[in-house]
Coordinates of C-alpha atoms (C1' of nucleotides) in Angstrom, one line a residue:
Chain O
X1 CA 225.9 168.8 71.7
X2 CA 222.3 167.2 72.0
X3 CA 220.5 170.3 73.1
X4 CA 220.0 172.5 70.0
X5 CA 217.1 173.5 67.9
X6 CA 217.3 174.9 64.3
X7 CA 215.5 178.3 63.8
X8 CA 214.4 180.3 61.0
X9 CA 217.7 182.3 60.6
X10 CA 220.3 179.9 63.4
X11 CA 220.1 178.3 65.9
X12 CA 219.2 177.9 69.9
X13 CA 221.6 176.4 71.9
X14 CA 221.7 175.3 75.5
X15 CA 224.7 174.2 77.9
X16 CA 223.7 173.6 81.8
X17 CA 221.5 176.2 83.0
X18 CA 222.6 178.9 80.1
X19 CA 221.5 179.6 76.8
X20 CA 222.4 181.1 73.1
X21 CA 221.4 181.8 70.4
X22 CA 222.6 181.6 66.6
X23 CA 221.8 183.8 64.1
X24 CA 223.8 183.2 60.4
X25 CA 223.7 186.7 58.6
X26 CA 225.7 186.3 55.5
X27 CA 229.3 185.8 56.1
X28 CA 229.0 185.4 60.0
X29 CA 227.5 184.5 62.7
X30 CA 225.9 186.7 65.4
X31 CA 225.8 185.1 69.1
X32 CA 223.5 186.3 71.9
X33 CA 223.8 184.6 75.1
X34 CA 223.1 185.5 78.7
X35 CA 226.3 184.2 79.0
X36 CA 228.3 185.3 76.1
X37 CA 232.1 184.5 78.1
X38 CA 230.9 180.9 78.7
X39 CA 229.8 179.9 75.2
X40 CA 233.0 181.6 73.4
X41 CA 235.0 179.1 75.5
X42 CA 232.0 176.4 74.6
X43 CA 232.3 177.1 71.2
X44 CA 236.0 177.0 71.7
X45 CA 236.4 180.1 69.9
X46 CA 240.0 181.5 70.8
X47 CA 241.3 178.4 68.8
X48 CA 243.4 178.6 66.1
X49 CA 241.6 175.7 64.2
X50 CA 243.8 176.7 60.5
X51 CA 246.6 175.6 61.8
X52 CA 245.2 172.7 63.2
X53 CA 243.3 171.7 59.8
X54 CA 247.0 172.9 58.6
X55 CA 248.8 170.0 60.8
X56 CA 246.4 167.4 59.4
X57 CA 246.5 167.7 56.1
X58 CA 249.7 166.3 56.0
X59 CA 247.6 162.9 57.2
X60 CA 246.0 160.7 54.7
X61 CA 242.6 160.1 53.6
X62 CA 241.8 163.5 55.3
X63 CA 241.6 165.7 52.5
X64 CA 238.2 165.8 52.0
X65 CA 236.8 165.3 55.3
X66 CA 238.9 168.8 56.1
X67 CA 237.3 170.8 53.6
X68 CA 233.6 169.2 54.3
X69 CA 233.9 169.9 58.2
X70 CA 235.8 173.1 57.3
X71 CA 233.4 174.8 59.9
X72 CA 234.3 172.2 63.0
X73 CA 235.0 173.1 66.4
X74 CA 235.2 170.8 69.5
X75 CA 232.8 171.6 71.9
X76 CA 233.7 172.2 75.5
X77 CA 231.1 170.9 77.6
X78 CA 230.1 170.9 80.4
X79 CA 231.6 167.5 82.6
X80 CA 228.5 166.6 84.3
X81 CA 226.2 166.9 81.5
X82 CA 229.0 165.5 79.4
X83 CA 228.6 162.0 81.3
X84 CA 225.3 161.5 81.5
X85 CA 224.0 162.4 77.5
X86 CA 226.9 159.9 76.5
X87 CA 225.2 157.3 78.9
X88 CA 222.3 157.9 76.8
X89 CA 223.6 157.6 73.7
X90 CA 224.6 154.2 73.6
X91 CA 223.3 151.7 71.4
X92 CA 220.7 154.6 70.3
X93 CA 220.0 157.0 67.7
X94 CA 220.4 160.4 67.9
X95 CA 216.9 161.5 67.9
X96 CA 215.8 159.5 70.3
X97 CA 218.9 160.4 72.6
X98 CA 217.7 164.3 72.1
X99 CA 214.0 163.6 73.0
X100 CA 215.9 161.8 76.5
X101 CA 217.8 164.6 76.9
X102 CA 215.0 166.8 76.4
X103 CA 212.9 164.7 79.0
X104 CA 215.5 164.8 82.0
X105 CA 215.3 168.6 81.8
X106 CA 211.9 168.7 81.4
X107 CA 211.2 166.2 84.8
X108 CA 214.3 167.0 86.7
X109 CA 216.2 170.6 85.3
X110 CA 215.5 173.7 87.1
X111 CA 212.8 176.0 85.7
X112 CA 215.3 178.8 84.0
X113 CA 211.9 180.7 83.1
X114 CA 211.8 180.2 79.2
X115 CA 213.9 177.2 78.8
X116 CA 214.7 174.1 81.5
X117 CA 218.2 174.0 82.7
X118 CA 220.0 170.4 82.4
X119 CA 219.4 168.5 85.8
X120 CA 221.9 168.5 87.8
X121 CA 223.6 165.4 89.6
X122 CA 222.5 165.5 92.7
X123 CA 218.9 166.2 91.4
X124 CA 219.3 163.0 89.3
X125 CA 220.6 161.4 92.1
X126 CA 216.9 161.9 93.9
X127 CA 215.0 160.6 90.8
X128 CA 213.8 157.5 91.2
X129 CA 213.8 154.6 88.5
X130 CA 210.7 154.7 87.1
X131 CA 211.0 158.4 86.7
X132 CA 214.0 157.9 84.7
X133 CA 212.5 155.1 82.7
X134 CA 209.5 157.6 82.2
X135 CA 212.1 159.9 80.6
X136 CA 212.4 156.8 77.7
X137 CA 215.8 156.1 79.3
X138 CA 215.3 152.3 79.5
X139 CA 217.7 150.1 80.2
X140 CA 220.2 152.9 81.0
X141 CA 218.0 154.3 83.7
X142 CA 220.2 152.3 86.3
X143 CA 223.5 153.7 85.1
X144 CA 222.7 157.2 85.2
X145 CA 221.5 157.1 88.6
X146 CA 224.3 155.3 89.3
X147 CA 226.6 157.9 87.9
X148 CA 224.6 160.4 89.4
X149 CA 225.1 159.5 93.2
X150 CA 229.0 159.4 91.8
X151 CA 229.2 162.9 90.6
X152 CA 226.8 164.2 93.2
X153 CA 229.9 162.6 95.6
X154 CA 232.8 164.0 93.6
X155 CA 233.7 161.5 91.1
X156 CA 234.9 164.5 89.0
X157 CA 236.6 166.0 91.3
X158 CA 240.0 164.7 90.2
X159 CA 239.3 163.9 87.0
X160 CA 241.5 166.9 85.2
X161 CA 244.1 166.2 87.8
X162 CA 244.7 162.6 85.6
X163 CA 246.5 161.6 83.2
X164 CA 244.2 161.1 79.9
X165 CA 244.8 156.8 80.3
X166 CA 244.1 157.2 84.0
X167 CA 240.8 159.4 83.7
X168 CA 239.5 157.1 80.9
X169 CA 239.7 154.0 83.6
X170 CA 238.2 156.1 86.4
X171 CA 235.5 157.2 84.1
X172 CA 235.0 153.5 82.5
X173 CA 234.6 152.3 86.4
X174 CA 230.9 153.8 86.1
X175 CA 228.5 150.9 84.6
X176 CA 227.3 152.3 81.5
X177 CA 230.5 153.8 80.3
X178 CA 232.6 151.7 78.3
X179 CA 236.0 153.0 75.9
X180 CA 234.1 154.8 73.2
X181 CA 231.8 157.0 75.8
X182 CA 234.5 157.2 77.7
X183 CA 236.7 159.0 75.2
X184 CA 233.7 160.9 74.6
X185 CA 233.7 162.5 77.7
X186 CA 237.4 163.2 77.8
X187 CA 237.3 165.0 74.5
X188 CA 234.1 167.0 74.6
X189 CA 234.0 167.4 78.6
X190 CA 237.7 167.7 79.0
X191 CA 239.2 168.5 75.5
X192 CA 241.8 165.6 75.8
X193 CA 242.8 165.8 72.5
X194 CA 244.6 162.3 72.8
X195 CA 241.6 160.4 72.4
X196 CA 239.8 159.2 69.3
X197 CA 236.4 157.5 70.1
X198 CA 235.4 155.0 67.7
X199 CA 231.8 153.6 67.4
X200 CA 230.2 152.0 64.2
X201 CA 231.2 155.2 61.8
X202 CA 235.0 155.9 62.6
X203 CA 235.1 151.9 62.4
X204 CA 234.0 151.8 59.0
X205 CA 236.3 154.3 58.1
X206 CA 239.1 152.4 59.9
X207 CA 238.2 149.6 58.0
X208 CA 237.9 151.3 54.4
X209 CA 240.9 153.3 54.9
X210 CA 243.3 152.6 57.7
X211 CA 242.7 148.9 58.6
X212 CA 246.1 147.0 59.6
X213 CA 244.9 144.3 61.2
X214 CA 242.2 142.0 59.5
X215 CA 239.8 141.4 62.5
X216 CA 240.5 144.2 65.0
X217 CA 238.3 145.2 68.1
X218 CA 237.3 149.1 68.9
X219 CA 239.6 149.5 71.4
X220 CA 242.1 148.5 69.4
X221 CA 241.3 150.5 66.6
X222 CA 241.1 153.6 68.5
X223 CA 244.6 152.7 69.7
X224 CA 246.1 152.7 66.6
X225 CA 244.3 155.6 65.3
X226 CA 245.8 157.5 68.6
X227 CA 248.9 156.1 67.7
X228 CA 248.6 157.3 64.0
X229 CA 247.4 161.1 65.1
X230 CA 248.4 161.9 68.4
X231 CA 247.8 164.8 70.1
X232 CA 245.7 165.6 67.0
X233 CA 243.6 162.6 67.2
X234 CA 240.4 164.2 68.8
X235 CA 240.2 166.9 65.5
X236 CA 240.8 164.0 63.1
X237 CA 238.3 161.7 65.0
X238 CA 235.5 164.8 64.4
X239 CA 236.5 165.3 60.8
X240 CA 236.6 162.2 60.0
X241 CA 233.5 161.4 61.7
X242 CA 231.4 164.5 60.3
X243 CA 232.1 163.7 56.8
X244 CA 231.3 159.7 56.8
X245 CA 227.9 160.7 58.8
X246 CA 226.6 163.4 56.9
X247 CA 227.5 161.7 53.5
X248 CA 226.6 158.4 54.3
X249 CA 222.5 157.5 54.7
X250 CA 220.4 158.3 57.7
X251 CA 221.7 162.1 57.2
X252 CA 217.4 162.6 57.1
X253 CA 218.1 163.2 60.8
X254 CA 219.9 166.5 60.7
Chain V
dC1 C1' 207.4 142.2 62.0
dA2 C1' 212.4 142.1 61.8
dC3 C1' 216.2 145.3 62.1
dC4 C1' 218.8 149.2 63.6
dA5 C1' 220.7 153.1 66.5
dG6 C1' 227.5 157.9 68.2
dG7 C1' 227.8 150.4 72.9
dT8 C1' 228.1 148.1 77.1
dC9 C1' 227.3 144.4 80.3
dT10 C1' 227.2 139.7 81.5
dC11 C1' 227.9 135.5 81.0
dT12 C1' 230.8 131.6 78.9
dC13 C1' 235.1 129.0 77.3
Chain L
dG1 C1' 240.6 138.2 76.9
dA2 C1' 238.0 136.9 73.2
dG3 C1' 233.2 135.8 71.6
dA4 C1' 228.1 135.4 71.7
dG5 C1' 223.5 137.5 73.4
dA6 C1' 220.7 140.5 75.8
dC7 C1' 219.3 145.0 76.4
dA8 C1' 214.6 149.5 76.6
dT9 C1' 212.8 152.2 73.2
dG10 C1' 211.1 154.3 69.0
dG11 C1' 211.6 154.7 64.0
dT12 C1' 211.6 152.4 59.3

DNA sequence: CACCAGGTCTCTC
DNA sequence: GAGAGACATGGT
């Protein structure tokens, strides 16, 4: 999710230690990968996302946000890596959480020859603060080695074993992750499709278009907007989220 | 130089 | 449990 870079004709695209590459030619898109199997399930290609789109049109205020994320798929990531870019990305920009991202692989991911693999846990467990604060981690330095020595000791291990509500506590037990990085994680580590993180975006659309409550917290926003879609919330939450970020400002990013 | 960024933590009451 | 402030860092 935060390990791409634009090309001339696609893209370049890196997941844990593997690579692919993007190349738009016309109508399609041509994928080259040393790991072609891995990054059809990452792309979450052998999903039938019509009928999906199909299911939430009947939803409202979605209309539009369908047809502008008409290309949307929801990553499946890898866990591990999952975790630890969502630490980074609170209370940040996304930039700044690529060039961190970019930094850890550099210091700590192993040497794949052209490109650096994402470090692994129990590499990251090793690194010491200052190292990490080197990476422009900051204040977040702490909590990934902190959920680094978890995973390293098999935090995940259980985690698809659980219940979505039950996962999202185990994974908010980690300093660092709170609800919205936690449902994060679940959607685009796990695919739970029964969460709908909200940060600052999805709560200005809750509040332009499906506020109930006057004064209502995330969490309980993201309750309600579960409630409200379901097992559909994780597509609606990308949709919805997709549309209000690339129309709204600060689109000079992408 | 303030303010913000795909929030969370830590104190209070 | 709800409500303020702090929080590294880099960009505007």
């Amino acid at each position: 999710m935060f390990r791409y870079h634009k090309t001339e004709s696609g893209y370049k695209i890196f997941s844990k230690n593997l690579f692919c590459g993007l190349i738009y030619d016309n109508d399609h898109v041509i994928m080259s990968s040393n790991q072609p199997d891995y990054f059809c399930h990452y792309f979450d290609l052998r999903r039938d996302y019509g009928s999906i789109k199909q299911a939430l049109s009947g939803y409202p205020n979605l209309t539009q946000a369908l047809e502008f994320g008409k290309g949307i798929r929801i990553l499946n990531q890898d866990p591990a890596e999952t975790v630890f870019s969502f630490i980074v990305s609170a209370n940040n920009n996304i930039p700044r959480i690529r060039q961190i991202i970019q930094k850890l692989c550099d210091k700590f991911g192993e040497d794949m020859g052209a490109y650096r693999a994402f470090p692994t846990a129990s590499r990251l467990a090793r690194a010491s603060l200052s190292q990490l604060y080197e990476a422009g981690t900051g204040y977040r330095a702490e909590y990934i080695l902190q959920a680094a020595g978890a995973i390293r000791d098999g935090f995940l291990q259980d985690l698809s074993k659980m219940d979505t509500q039950t996962a999202r506590k185990h994974l908010m037990s980690l300093k660092g992750i709170g609800g919205k990085v936690a449902d994060c994680i679940l959607l685009f580590g796990y695919h739970r499709e029964d969460v709908f993180p909200t940060d600052v975006w999805i709560a200005r659309v809750y509040e332009k278009y499906y506020a109930h409550c006057g004064q209502c917290t995330r969490e309980q926003m993201a309750l309600e907007l579960c409630k409200l879609f379901g097992n559909l919330s994780g597509y609606a939450q990308q949709y919805l989220f997709y549309h209000i970020r690339q129309t709204q400002k600060y689109n000079k990013y992408i």
